[in-house]
Short mmCIF file of C-alpha atoms (C1' of nucleotides) in Angstrom, two decimals:
data_model
loop_
_atom_site.label_atom_id
_atom_site.label_comp_id
_atom_site.label_asym_id
_atom_site.label_seq_id
_atom_site.Cartn_x
_atom_site.Cartn_y
_atom_site.Cartn_z
CA MET A 22 25.11 18.62 -23.06
CA LYS A 23 24.86 15.50 -20.98
CA GLN A 24 26.82 15.08 -17.79
CA LEU A 25 28.60 11.81 -17.88
CA PRO A 26 29.44 10.92 -14.27
CA GLU A 27 25.96 11.81 -12.95
CA THR A 28 26.72 11.41 -9.26
CA ALA A 29 23.89 9.87 -7.34
CA SER A 30 22.09 12.09 -4.87
CA VAL A 31 23.47 12.26 -1.38
CA ASN A 32 20.33 10.67 -0.10
CA ALA A 33 20.75 7.59 -2.28
CA GLN A 34 24.37 7.20 -1.29
CA VAL A 35 23.55 7.50 2.38
CA LEU A 36 20.73 5.00 1.98
CA ALA A 37 23.06 2.52 0.33
CA SER A 38 25.73 3.02 2.99
CA LEU A 39 23.33 2.57 5.86
CA ARG A 40 21.67 -0.47 4.34
CA ALA A 41 25.05 -2.06 3.75
CA ALA A 42 26.13 -1.24 7.30
CA VAL A 43 23.02 -2.82 8.77
CA ILE A 44 23.26 -5.91 6.59
CA SER A 45 26.93 -6.41 7.27
CA GLY A 46 26.37 -6.09 10.98
CA GLU A 47 28.60 -3.05 11.20
CA LEU A 48 25.59 -1.49 12.89
CA ALA A 49 24.87 -4.24 15.35
CA PRO A 50 21.29 -5.53 15.69
CA GLY A 51 19.66 -4.11 18.80
CA SER A 52 22.07 -1.20 19.08
CA LEU A 53 21.11 2.46 19.31
CA HIS A 54 22.62 5.21 17.20
CA SER A 55 22.02 8.92 16.90
CA VAL A 56 21.30 10.56 13.59
CA GLN A 57 23.93 13.20 14.41
CA ASN A 58 26.56 10.56 14.92
CA LEU A 59 25.76 8.67 11.74
CA ALA A 60 25.70 11.92 9.80
CA THR A 61 29.12 12.92 11.09
CA GLN A 62 30.57 9.52 10.22
CA LEU A 63 29.17 9.75 6.71
CA GLY A 64 30.30 13.34 6.32
CA VAL A 65 26.88 14.77 5.59
CA SER A 66 24.22 16.62 7.54
CA ARG A 67 21.43 15.07 9.56
CA THR A 68 18.72 15.58 6.99
CA PRO A 69 19.65 13.02 4.32
CA VAL A 70 20.56 10.53 7.03
CA ARG A 71 17.22 10.95 8.69
CA GLU A 72 15.41 10.59 5.38
CA ALA A 73 17.30 7.43 4.51
CA LEU A 74 16.53 6.03 7.96
CA ILE A 75 12.85 6.77 7.44
CA LYS A 76 12.95 4.57 4.36
CA LEU A 77 14.75 1.81 6.23
CA ALA A 78 12.23 2.14 9.04
CA GLN A 79 9.39 1.60 6.57
CA GLN A 80 11.14 -1.54 5.44
CA GLY A 81 11.42 -2.74 9.03
CA MET A 82 15.18 -2.64 9.36
CA VAL A 83 15.34 0.11 12.00
CA ARG A 84 12.99 1.89 14.38
CA PHE A 85 13.00 5.47 15.62
CA GLU A 86 12.78 5.81 19.39
CA ARG A 87 11.90 9.32 20.34
CA ASN A 88 14.61 11.20 22.21
CA ARG A 89 16.65 8.04 22.40
CA GLY A 90 17.99 7.24 18.97
CA VAL A 91 17.57 4.84 16.11
CA ARG A 92 17.37 1.17 17.02
CA ILE A 93 18.77 -1.39 14.62
CA LEU A 94 16.18 -4.14 14.62
CA LEU A 95 17.18 -7.74 14.75
CA THR A 96 15.79 -10.41 12.47
CA SER A 97 14.02 -12.91 14.65
CA LEU A 98 13.19 -16.47 13.77
CA HIS A 99 9.62 -15.34 13.28
CA ASP A 100 10.79 -12.74 10.78
CA LEU A 101 12.49 -15.44 8.76
CA GLU A 102 9.29 -17.47 8.82
CA GLU A 103 7.31 -14.49 7.57
CA VAL A 104 9.76 -13.78 4.80
CA PHE A 105 9.89 -17.34 3.54
CA ALA A 106 6.15 -17.89 3.82
CA LEU A 107 5.76 -14.87 1.56
CA ARG A 108 8.45 -15.97 -0.85
CA LEU A 109 6.81 -19.39 -1.09
CA LEU A 110 3.50 -17.77 -1.92
CA LEU A 111 4.89 -15.34 -4.47
CA GLU A 112 7.98 -16.65 -6.22
CA PRO A 113 6.64 -19.89 -7.72
CA PRO A 114 3.65 -18.20 -9.36
CA ALA A 115 5.93 -15.39 -10.51
CA VAL A 116 8.22 -17.90 -12.17
CA ARG A 117 5.29 -19.75 -13.73
CA ARG A 118 4.25 -16.49 -15.29
CA ALA A 119 7.74 -15.32 -16.15
CA THR A 120 8.44 -18.47 -18.12
CA THR A 121 5.97 -17.49 -20.81
CA ARG A 122 6.76 -13.80 -20.73
CA LEU A 123 10.54 -13.55 -20.73
CA ASP A 124 11.79 -11.41 -23.57
CA GLY A 125 15.15 -11.81 -25.24
CA ASN A 126 16.96 -9.35 -23.01
CA GLN A 127 15.62 -10.89 -19.85
CA ARG A 128 16.48 -14.38 -21.00
CA ARG A 129 19.99 -13.27 -21.82
CA GLU A 130 20.30 -11.48 -18.49
CA LEU A 131 19.11 -14.57 -16.67
CA ARG A 132 21.77 -16.67 -18.39
CA ARG A 133 24.37 -14.06 -17.56
CA MET A 134 23.46 -14.05 -13.89
CA PHE A 135 23.57 -17.80 -13.77
CA ALA A 136 26.96 -17.87 -15.46
CA HIS A 137 28.27 -15.42 -12.91
CA MET A 138 26.95 -17.59 -10.12
CA GLU A 139 28.70 -20.63 -11.52
CA LYS A 140 31.93 -18.74 -11.85
CA ALA A 141 31.67 -17.29 -8.34
CA ALA A 142 30.92 -20.71 -6.93
CA LYS A 143 34.01 -22.15 -8.63
CA ALA A 144 36.08 -19.30 -7.23
CA ASP A 145 34.51 -19.83 -3.82
CA ASP A 146 33.48 -16.17 -3.84
CA GLU A 147 30.49 -16.13 -1.57
CA PHE A 148 29.74 -12.45 -1.82
CA THR A 149 29.61 -12.33 -5.61
CA MET A 150 27.65 -15.53 -5.58
CA PHE A 151 24.83 -14.16 -3.45
CA GLU A 152 24.84 -10.88 -5.28
CA HIS A 153 24.08 -12.62 -8.55
CA ASP A 154 21.72 -15.02 -6.85
CA ARG A 155 19.67 -12.04 -5.86
CA ARG A 156 19.80 -10.54 -9.34
CA PHE A 157 18.83 -13.88 -10.86
CA HIS A 158 15.70 -13.91 -8.75
CA ARG A 159 15.04 -10.28 -9.46
CA VAL A 160 15.13 -10.77 -13.22
CA LEU A 161 12.56 -13.53 -12.86
CA LEU A 162 10.34 -11.45 -10.61
CA GLU A 163 10.42 -8.52 -12.98
CA ALA A 164 9.72 -10.77 -15.93
CA SER A 165 6.47 -11.76 -14.25
CA GLY A 166 5.27 -8.30 -15.23
CA ASN A 167 4.37 -7.32 -11.69
CA ALA A 168 6.69 -4.57 -10.52
CA ARG A 169 5.17 -4.38 -7.05
CA LEU A 170 5.73 -8.06 -6.54
CA ALA A 171 9.31 -7.77 -7.71
CA ALA A 172 10.13 -4.82 -5.46
CA PHE A 173 8.47 -6.40 -2.44
CA VAL A 174 10.17 -9.77 -2.70
CA ASP A 175 13.50 -8.16 -3.44
CA GLY A 176 13.13 -6.08 -0.29
CA LEU A 177 12.38 -9.19 1.74
CA ARG A 178 15.80 -10.54 0.90
CA ASP A 179 17.52 -7.85 2.98
CA MET A 180 16.04 -9.44 6.07
CA VAL A 181 17.50 -12.78 5.15
CA LEU A 182 20.89 -11.49 4.19
CA ARG A 183 21.42 -10.11 7.64
CA ARG A 184 21.33 -13.51 9.26
CA GLY A 185 21.94 -15.87 6.45
CA VAL A 186 24.61 -14.91 4.08
CA SER A 187 27.69 -15.51 6.13
CA THR A 188 26.58 -18.82 7.52
CA ALA A 189 24.67 -20.40 4.68
CA ARG A 190 27.64 -22.46 3.64
CA GLU A 191 27.57 -24.42 6.84
CA SER A 192 24.72 -26.50 5.56
CA ARG A 193 24.80 -26.21 1.80
CA SER A 194 27.66 -25.79 -0.57
CA LEU A 195 27.74 -23.10 -3.19
CA ASP A 196 27.63 -25.82 -5.82
CA ASP A 197 24.35 -27.13 -4.45
CA ILE A 198 22.85 -23.68 -4.70
CA VAL A 199 24.05 -23.34 -8.27
CA ALA A 200 22.49 -26.71 -9.08
CA GLU A 201 19.10 -25.59 -7.81
CA HIS A 202 19.26 -22.51 -9.96
CA ARG A 203 20.39 -24.53 -12.94
CA ALA A 204 17.29 -26.67 -12.61
CA ILE A 205 15.10 -23.60 -12.61
CA LEU A 206 16.90 -22.06 -15.57
CA ASP A 207 16.76 -25.26 -17.63
CA LEU A 208 13.02 -25.66 -17.09
CA ILE A 209 12.43 -22.06 -18.06
CA GLU A 210 14.50 -22.48 -21.19
CA ALA A 211 12.44 -25.57 -22.00
CA GLY A 212 9.28 -23.53 -21.62
CA ASP A 213 8.03 -25.75 -18.79
CA ALA A 214 6.25 -23.18 -16.63
CA GLU A 215 4.85 -25.73 -14.21
CA GLY A 216 8.17 -27.42 -13.76
CA ALA A 217 9.99 -24.14 -13.28
CA ALA A 218 7.46 -23.02 -10.68
CA LYS A 219 7.84 -26.32 -8.86
CA ALA A 220 11.62 -26.07 -8.98
CA MET A 221 11.47 -22.57 -7.57
CA ARG A 222 9.14 -23.76 -4.87
CA GLU A 223 11.56 -26.47 -3.88
CA HIS A 224 14.48 -24.09 -4.01
CA VAL A 225 12.85 -21.54 -1.72
CA ARG A 226 11.58 -24.23 0.61
CA HIS A 227 14.99 -25.84 0.79
CA THR A 228 16.66 -22.52 1.53
CA ALA A 229 14.07 -21.74 4.17
CA GLU A 230 14.45 -25.06 5.93
CA LEU A 231 18.20 -24.85 6.08
CA LEU A 232 18.27 -21.26 7.21
CA ILE A 233 15.57 -21.65 9.80
CA ALA A 234 16.96 -24.87 11.19
CA GLN A 235 20.33 -23.22 11.41
CA GLU A 236 19.06 -20.09 13.09
CA ALA A 237 16.85 -22.02 15.45
CA GLY A 238 19.90 -24.00 16.39
CA ALA A 239 21.81 -20.82 17.01
CA ASP A 240 18.98 -19.47 19.13
CA LEU A 241 18.30 -22.58 21.12
CA GLY A 242 21.82 -23.81 21.42
CA PRO A 243 23.66 -26.57 19.56
CA GLY A 244 22.06 -29.94 19.18
CA VAL A 245 18.55 -28.64 18.82
CA VAL A 246 17.44 -29.22 15.30
CA ALA A 247 13.80 -30.11 15.77
CA VAL A 248 12.25 -27.51 13.58
CA ASP A 249 9.03 -28.12 11.79
CA ILE A 250 7.52 -24.84 10.97
CA ASP A 251 4.47 -24.42 8.90
CA LEU A 252 5.78 -22.28 6.11
CA ASP A 253 3.83 -23.36 3.12
CA TRP A 254 0.37 -21.90 3.02
CA THR A 255 0.08 -22.45 -0.66
CA GLY A 256 -2.66 -24.96 -0.91
CA PRO A 257 -5.22 -27.10 0.87
CA ALA A 258 -3.74 -29.52 3.36
CA ARG A 259 -0.78 -30.27 1.20
CA ASP A 260 1.83 -32.66 2.53
CA GLN A 261 4.48 -30.41 3.96
CA HIS A 262 7.24 -32.88 3.19
CA MET B 4 -7.57 20.41 2.50
CA LYS B 5 -8.66 19.25 5.90
CA GLN B 6 -7.12 20.87 8.92
CA LEU B 7 -5.43 18.72 11.51
CA PRO B 8 -7.42 17.72 14.55
CA GLU B 9 -5.43 17.19 17.72
CA THR B 10 -2.27 15.72 19.14
CA ALA B 11 -0.44 12.57 18.03
CA SER B 12 2.79 13.30 16.21
CA VAL B 13 2.50 15.89 13.51
CA ASN B 14 4.13 13.55 11.08
CA ALA B 15 1.45 10.87 11.46
CA GLN B 16 -1.33 13.39 11.05
CA VAL B 17 0.22 14.93 8.00
CA LEU B 18 0.67 11.47 6.53
CA ALA B 19 -2.97 10.66 7.15
CA SER B 20 -4.13 13.96 5.70
CA LEU B 21 -2.02 13.63 2.58
CA ARG B 22 -3.01 10.03 2.02
CA ALA B 23 -6.66 10.95 2.39
CA ALA B 24 -6.25 13.88 0.03
CA VAL B 25 -4.62 11.71 -2.61
CA ILE B 26 -7.19 8.96 -2.27
CA SER B 27 -10.13 11.34 -2.37
CA GLY B 28 -8.75 12.96 -5.48
CA GLU B 29 -8.45 16.31 -3.75
CA LEU B 30 -4.87 16.13 -4.96
CA ALA B 31 -5.56 15.24 -8.55
CA PRO B 32 -3.64 12.38 -10.17
CA GLY B 33 -0.90 13.72 -12.40
CA SER B 34 -0.81 17.13 -10.74
CA LEU B 35 2.26 18.80 -9.28
CA HIS B 36 2.42 20.34 -5.82
CA SER B 37 5.10 22.06 -3.83
CA VAL B 38 6.03 20.94 -0.36
CA GLN B 39 5.85 24.55 0.82
CA ASN B 40 2.31 24.90 -0.43
CA LEU B 41 1.09 21.68 1.14
CA ALA B 42 2.81 22.61 4.39
CA THR B 43 1.09 25.97 4.50
CA GLN B 44 -2.29 24.44 3.82
CA LEU B 45 -1.77 21.95 6.62
CA GLY B 46 -0.46 24.61 8.97
CA VAL B 47 2.89 22.94 9.60
CA SER B 48 6.42 23.36 8.35
CA ARG B 49 7.94 21.69 5.31
CA THR B 50 9.80 18.99 7.20
CA PRO B 51 6.96 16.73 8.36
CA VAL B 52 5.26 17.16 5.01
CA ARG B 53 8.37 16.13 3.16
CA GLU B 54 8.85 13.14 5.42
CA ALA B 55 5.28 12.01 4.95
CA LEU B 56 5.65 12.41 1.20
CA ILE B 57 8.78 10.27 1.28
CA LYS B 58 6.72 7.49 2.80
CA LEU B 59 4.01 7.92 0.19
CA ALA B 60 6.66 7.92 -2.50
CA GLN B 61 7.97 4.58 -1.24
CA GLN B 62 4.45 3.25 -1.49
CA GLY B 63 4.21 4.49 -5.06
CA MET B 64 1.51 7.09 -4.57
CA VAL B 65 3.64 10.14 -5.40
CA ARG B 66 7.01 10.89 -6.97
CA PHE B 67 9.50 13.67 -6.21
CA GLU B 68 10.63 15.62 -9.25
CA ARG B 69 13.70 17.60 -8.43
CA ASN B 70 13.20 21.35 -8.43
CA ARG B 71 9.73 20.89 -9.84
CA GLY B 72 7.51 19.52 -7.12
CA VAL B 73 5.74 16.39 -6.05
CA ARG B 74 3.79 14.53 -8.71
CA ILE B 75 0.64 12.71 -7.69
CA LEU B 76 0.84 9.42 -9.56
CA LEU B 77 -2.17 7.98 -11.25
CA THR B 78 -3.34 4.41 -10.85
CA SER B 79 -3.26 2.81 -14.26
CA LEU B 80 -5.16 -0.23 -15.33
CA HIS B 81 -1.92 -2.14 -15.08
CA ASP B 82 -1.55 -1.01 -11.48
CA LEU B 83 -4.95 -2.46 -10.69
CA GLU B 84 -3.94 -5.73 -12.33
CA GLU B 85 -0.79 -5.87 -10.23
CA VAL B 86 -2.65 -5.16 -7.03
CA PHE B 87 -5.32 -7.76 -7.61
CA ALA B 88 -2.90 -10.39 -8.83
CA LEU B 89 -1.08 -9.95 -5.53
CA ARG B 90 -4.23 -9.97 -3.46
CA LEU B 91 -5.32 -13.16 -5.19
CA LEU B 92 -2.02 -14.76 -4.35
CA LEU B 93 -1.93 -13.61 -0.75
CA GLU B 94 -5.37 -13.20 0.74
CA PRO B 95 -6.82 -16.67 0.24
CA PRO B 96 -3.85 -18.40 1.88
CA ALA B 97 -3.90 -15.80 4.64
CA VAL B 98 -7.55 -16.56 5.33
CA ARG B 99 -6.92 -20.29 5.23
CA ARG B 100 -4.34 -19.80 7.89
CA ALA B 101 -6.26 -17.23 9.88
CA THR B 102 -9.23 -19.55 10.23
CA THR B 103 -7.31 -21.85 12.54
CA ARG B 104 -5.44 -19.12 14.34
CA LEU B 105 -8.03 -16.50 15.19
CA ASP B 106 -8.08 -15.74 18.88
CA GLY B 107 -11.10 -14.53 20.79
CA ASN B 108 -10.39 -10.86 20.38
CA GLN B 109 -9.80 -11.16 16.68
CA ARG B 110 -12.96 -13.20 16.19
CA ARG B 111 -14.94 -10.60 18.11
CA GLU B 112 -13.34 -7.80 16.13
CA LEU B 113 -14.16 -9.55 12.89
CA ARG B 114 -17.80 -9.83 13.88
CA ARG B 115 -17.83 -6.20 14.91
CA MET B 116 -16.44 -5.07 11.58
CA PHE B 117 -18.96 -7.16 9.73
CA ALA B 118 -21.82 -5.75 11.81
CA HIS B 119 -20.64 -2.25 11.02
CA MET B 120 -20.56 -3.11 7.36
CA GLU B 121 -24.11 -4.38 7.46
CA LYS B 122 -25.28 -1.30 9.26
CA ALA B 123 -23.48 1.03 6.89
CA ALA B 124 -24.90 -0.82 3.89
CA LYS B 125 -28.41 -0.41 5.29
CA ALA B 126 -27.78 3.28 5.81
CA ASP B 127 -26.31 3.52 2.34
CA ASP B 128 -23.17 4.98 3.88
CA GLU B 129 -20.54 4.09 1.36
CA PHE B 130 -17.61 5.64 3.15
CA THR B 131 -18.17 3.86 6.46
CA MET B 132 -18.84 0.70 4.55
CA PHE B 133 -15.49 0.65 2.81
CA GLU B 134 -13.68 1.73 5.92
CA HIS B 135 -14.90 -1.33 7.78
CA ASP B 136 -14.45 -3.50 4.73
CA ARG B 137 -10.81 -2.64 4.89
CA ARG B 138 -10.58 -3.29 8.60
CA PHE B 139 -12.37 -6.61 8.17
CA HIS B 140 -9.70 -7.70 5.71
CA ARG B 141 -6.97 -6.32 7.92
CA VAL B 142 -8.08 -8.32 10.92
CA LEU B 143 -7.96 -11.46 8.82
CA LEU B 144 -4.55 -10.64 7.43
CA GLU B 145 -3.14 -9.98 10.85
CA ALA B 146 -4.66 -13.14 12.20
CA SER B 147 -2.63 -15.08 9.67
CA GLY B 148 0.33 -14.29 11.91
CA ASN B 149 2.30 -12.64 9.14
CA ALA B 150 2.64 -8.94 9.90
CA ARG B 151 4.54 -8.19 6.71
CA LEU B 152 1.85 -9.76 4.63
CA ALA B 153 -0.82 -7.78 6.47
CA ALA B 154 0.94 -4.46 6.08
CA PHE B 155 1.73 -5.06 2.43
CA VAL B 156 -1.77 -6.05 1.38
CA ASP B 157 -3.30 -3.26 3.42
CA GLY B 158 -1.05 -0.82 1.62
CA LEU B 159 -2.15 -2.19 -1.74
CA ARG B 160 -5.70 -1.16 -1.00
CA ASP B 161 -4.80 2.52 -1.18
CA MET B 162 -4.16 2.10 -4.88
CA VAL B 163 -7.59 0.62 -5.39
CA LEU B 164 -9.44 3.12 -3.28
CA ARG B 165 -8.20 5.93 -5.45
CA ARG B 166 -10.04 4.69 -8.49
CA GLY B 167 -12.61 2.38 -7.08
CA VAL B 168 -14.35 3.65 -4.04
CA SER B 169 -16.60 6.23 -5.50
CA THR B 170 -17.68 4.23 -8.50
CA ALA B 171 -17.88 0.71 -7.21
CA ARG B 172 -21.59 0.93 -6.66
CA GLU B 173 -22.23 1.23 -10.33
CA SER B 174 -21.79 -2.45 -10.76
CA ARG B 175 -22.35 -4.00 -7.38
CA SER B 176 -24.60 -2.98 -4.58
CA LEU B 177 -23.42 -2.57 -1.05
CA ASP B 178 -25.65 -5.49 -0.09
CA ASP B 179 -23.83 -7.75 -2.53
CA ILE B 180 -20.55 -6.83 -0.98
CA VAL B 181 -21.89 -7.53 2.48
CA ALA B 182 -23.13 -10.91 1.30
CA GLU B 183 -19.68 -11.89 0.07
CA HIS B 184 -18.17 -10.98 3.41
CA ARG B 185 -20.91 -12.83 5.25
CA ALA B 186 -19.99 -15.97 3.35
CA ILE B 187 -16.37 -15.59 4.37
CA LEU B 188 -17.24 -14.89 7.99
CA ASP B 189 -19.64 -17.85 8.23
CA LEU B 190 -17.11 -20.29 6.85
CA ILE B 191 -14.49 -19.00 9.25
CA GLU B 192 -16.87 -19.37 12.16
CA ALA B 193 -17.55 -22.93 11.01
CA GLY B 194 -13.85 -23.62 11.00
CA ASP B 195 -13.85 -24.42 7.30
CA ALA B 196 -10.45 -23.05 6.32
CA GLU B 197 -10.65 -24.34 2.76
CA GLY B 198 -14.09 -22.93 2.21
CA ALA B 199 -13.14 -19.58 3.70
CA ALA B 200 -10.08 -19.37 1.50
CA LYS B 201 -12.15 -20.21 -1.54
CA ALA B 202 -14.78 -17.64 -0.60
CA MET B 203 -12.09 -15.01 -0.19
CA ARG B 204 -10.65 -15.97 -3.54
CA GLU B 205 -13.99 -15.51 -5.21
CA HIS B 206 -14.58 -12.26 -3.39
CA VAL B 207 -11.27 -10.75 -4.47
CA ARG B 208 -11.65 -12.07 -8.00
CA HIS B 209 -15.17 -10.71 -8.23
CA THR B 210 -14.06 -7.30 -6.99
CA ALA B 211 -11.16 -7.29 -9.41
CA GLU B 212 -13.28 -8.17 -12.40
CA LEU B 213 -15.84 -5.50 -11.70
CA LEU B 214 -13.29 -2.82 -10.98
CA ILE B 215 -11.07 -3.61 -13.93
CA ALA B 216 -13.94 -3.92 -16.37
CA GLN B 217 -15.25 -0.62 -15.11
CA GLU B 218 -11.95 1.17 -15.32
CA ALA B 219 -11.15 -0.31 -18.69
CA GLY B 220 -14.48 0.99 -19.85
CA ALA B 221 -13.69 4.39 -18.46
CA ASP B 222 -10.32 4.38 -20.19
CA LEU B 223 -11.45 3.07 -23.51
CA GLY B 224 -14.77 4.79 -23.64
CA PRO B 225 -18.29 3.54 -23.02
CA GLY B 226 -19.43 0.31 -24.54
CA VAL B 227 -16.06 -1.38 -24.35
CA VAL B 228 -16.31 -4.16 -21.84
CA ALA B 229 -14.17 -6.83 -23.38
CA VAL B 230 -11.78 -7.42 -20.55
CA ASP B 231 -10.17 -10.73 -19.94
CA ILE B 232 -7.08 -10.19 -17.99
CA ASP B 233 -4.99 -12.94 -16.60
CA LEU B 234 -5.08 -12.15 -12.93
CA ASP B 235 -4.95 -15.47 -11.24
CA TRP B 236 -1.48 -16.93 -11.14
CA THR B 237 -2.37 -19.18 -8.28
CA GLY B 238 -2.07 -22.58 -9.81
CA PRO B 239 -1.29 -24.66 -12.85
CA ALA B 240 -3.49 -23.97 -15.83
CA ARG B 241 -6.53 -23.41 -13.75
CA ASP B 242 -9.75 -22.45 -15.51
CA GLN B 243 -9.89 -18.71 -15.18
CA HIS B 244 -13.69 -18.70 -15.22
"C1'" DG C 6 25.90 5.22 54.07
"C1'" DG C 7 21.75 5.09 51.31
"C1'" DG C 8 18.19 6.95 48.60
"C1'" DG C 9 15.85 10.41 46.09
"C1'" DC C 10 16.22 14.21 43.07
"C1'" DG C 11 17.75 17.73 40.05
"C1'" DA C 12 20.79 19.54 36.65
"C1'" DG C 13 23.07 18.65 32.42
"C1'" DA C 14 23.99 16.27 28.27
"C1'" DG C 15 22.05 14.06 24.37
"C1'" DT C 16 18.28 12.95 21.25
"C1'" DG C 17 14.43 13.02 17.88
"C1'" DG C 18 11.03 16.01 15.82
"C1'" DC C 19 9.82 20.25 13.81
"C1'" DA C 20 11.06 24.83 11.81
"C1'" DT C 21 13.88 27.49 8.99
"C1'" DG C 22 18.01 29.06 6.19
"C1'" DC C 23 20.42 28.60 1.88
"C1'" DG C 24 22.21 27.23 -2.69
"C1'" DA C 25 21.61 25.06 -7.21
"C1'" DC C 26 18.72 23.98 -10.76
"C1'" DA C 27 14.37 23.92 -13.96
"C1'" DC C 28 11.21 26.50 -16.46
"C1'" DG C 29 8.54 30.42 -18.18
"C1'" DT C 30 8.94 35.18 -19.78
"C1'" DC C 31 10.49 38.80 -22.40
"C1'" DA C 32 13.60 41.87 -24.37
"C1'" DC C 33 17.06 41.97 -27.82
"C1'" DC C 34 19.36 40.68 -31.98
"C1'" DG C 35 19.66 38.78 -36.60
"C1'" DC D 13 9.14 38.76 -37.70
"C1'" DG D 14 11.31 34.72 -35.58
"C1'" DG D 15 14.68 32.75 -32.77
"C1'" DT D 16 17.56 33.03 -28.67
"C1'" DG D 17 19.51 33.89 -24.46
"C1'" DA D 18 19.48 36.12 -19.98
"C1'" DC D 19 16.77 36.86 -15.98
"C1'" DG D 20 13.20 36.08 -12.30
"C1'" DT D 21 10.44 32.96 -9.95
"C1'" DG D 22 9.61 28.74 -7.79
"C1'" DT D 23 11.22 24.31 -6.30
"C1'" DC D 24 13.81 20.53 -4.14
"C1'" DG D 25 17.80 18.89 -1.56
"C1'" DC D 26 20.78 19.65 2.06
"C1'" DA D 27 22.33 22.22 6.28
"C1'" DT D 28 21.30 24.16 10.54
"C1'" DG D 29 18.58 26.26 14.51
"C1'" DC D 30 15.48 25.35 18.22
"C1'" DC D 31 12.62 22.91 21.61
"C1'" DA D 32 10.65 19.41 24.55
"C1'" DC D 33 11.67 15.27 26.30
"C1'" DT D 34 14.52 11.27 28.25
"C1'" DC D 35 18.15 9.31 30.60
"C1'" DT D 36 22.24 9.48 33.44
"C1'" DC D 37 24.89 10.51 37.22
"C1'" DG D 38 26.47 12.82 41.05
"C1'" DC D 39 25.16 15.64 44.96
"C1'" DC D 40 22.60 16.60 49.00
"C1'" DC D 41 19.68 15.51 52.64
"C1'" DC D 42 18.24 12.22 55.86
#
DNA sequence: GGGGCGAGAGTGGCATGCGACACGTCACCG
DNA sequence: CGGTGACGTGTCGCATGCCACTCTCGCCCC
């Protein structure tokens, strides 16, 4: 007989809680925490907490400091550059490939995610919006047929969320973001792999520029917007603008 | 299984031992092992073994099966395709970028690694050869300035080593491999970023074709060499040959 | 009063205890 | 003779014990 509620393992729950806490800033970047403390707060023992933290450490979100505690790492400007350089290298080719490989379910799922984004944007629901944004991208990445690529890029987004999600609206409305995704979706539906890849490229680049300019401004103080970082390694001496 | 040498956190040593054992095939792909057993063989307790295995599981080398043991995962043909598709997307741009960013130490280290490769090839020492091959690539990846990229690609190589290292010589001599690296090194030294990127592209593609053809042959039986897999997602409708 | 130092509290890392579950075995029943 | 179910063994997942080390802070000596 099959168990219906199938509760997730403690480890998975702890991992989700900790990841959410780090992303939300509830565990402040740069702060130190003890495994014992976290375990008590979560109502479990040290072991699953430690194991979840090991996974987060591998992803670069935290760092163990022996006999001191677990440090919540901050996402530096350089981290954002790394993440977006990688996304620029990987996502456009993934979309190019996904365009010709999407099956019916994936295509339907992609439409669903986009519809949810539109609805969330209308309702001004930022959280739901970014949640489906992420799933939209994930469907595309998985449709490329390369699971490692999909998992890696999806993991990179955690780094961005920590700095970006709550402030993104300062420079770009939710409707603009929806429009960029609509362009990608339309080109995919039309079977234009090149166009879709290019649209994705522009979307990622646009996001990167806004986020990095914004964060650089936050780091350097208001008024400083001179940011011209060399993100796009894609091709030979391509015009960066 | 190899006994642990000296100091340096038990965890790190266990991780190295287990990784080596998986790569060498000492822990056979598809086989099940208990944490207790592995711990005993390594002369440590279950905890560091379990923690090391968690890291390997995140990398996709093993999988925990509840109340059954730890499964050593096999590297399928599809896995090889994924790995090389990613390397083709990432390594050439990384080299393009590294060419203009190498500092003195890195340049010296690169030369050192290449010299070791030459020497090992002369001595027909396959193991040392591939060890320095890997470090050669790693220096380049790190010189690109993107630590995430470097760590990710370096991790991908584990998957390849497991199937490739002991059989690679069937289709390509050590001298050939050295020659491909020499081309890359020379172009870097000459400051030709485009050329170096192209040379790296050809090197990775060449390696991929040989390895995949070989493994496909092994999977499908001798005589089957018809392999034409779509690895290169780099650009628009590029001629694959 | 100032500076060095030592004891205590707190921590991560490793070892070990314990319970629930999966699977193979074998005796028992139809 | 075949199917079946209970039991024993082995395993992971989680909890807890233990140790060496670090850092803090207050006390003592100068």
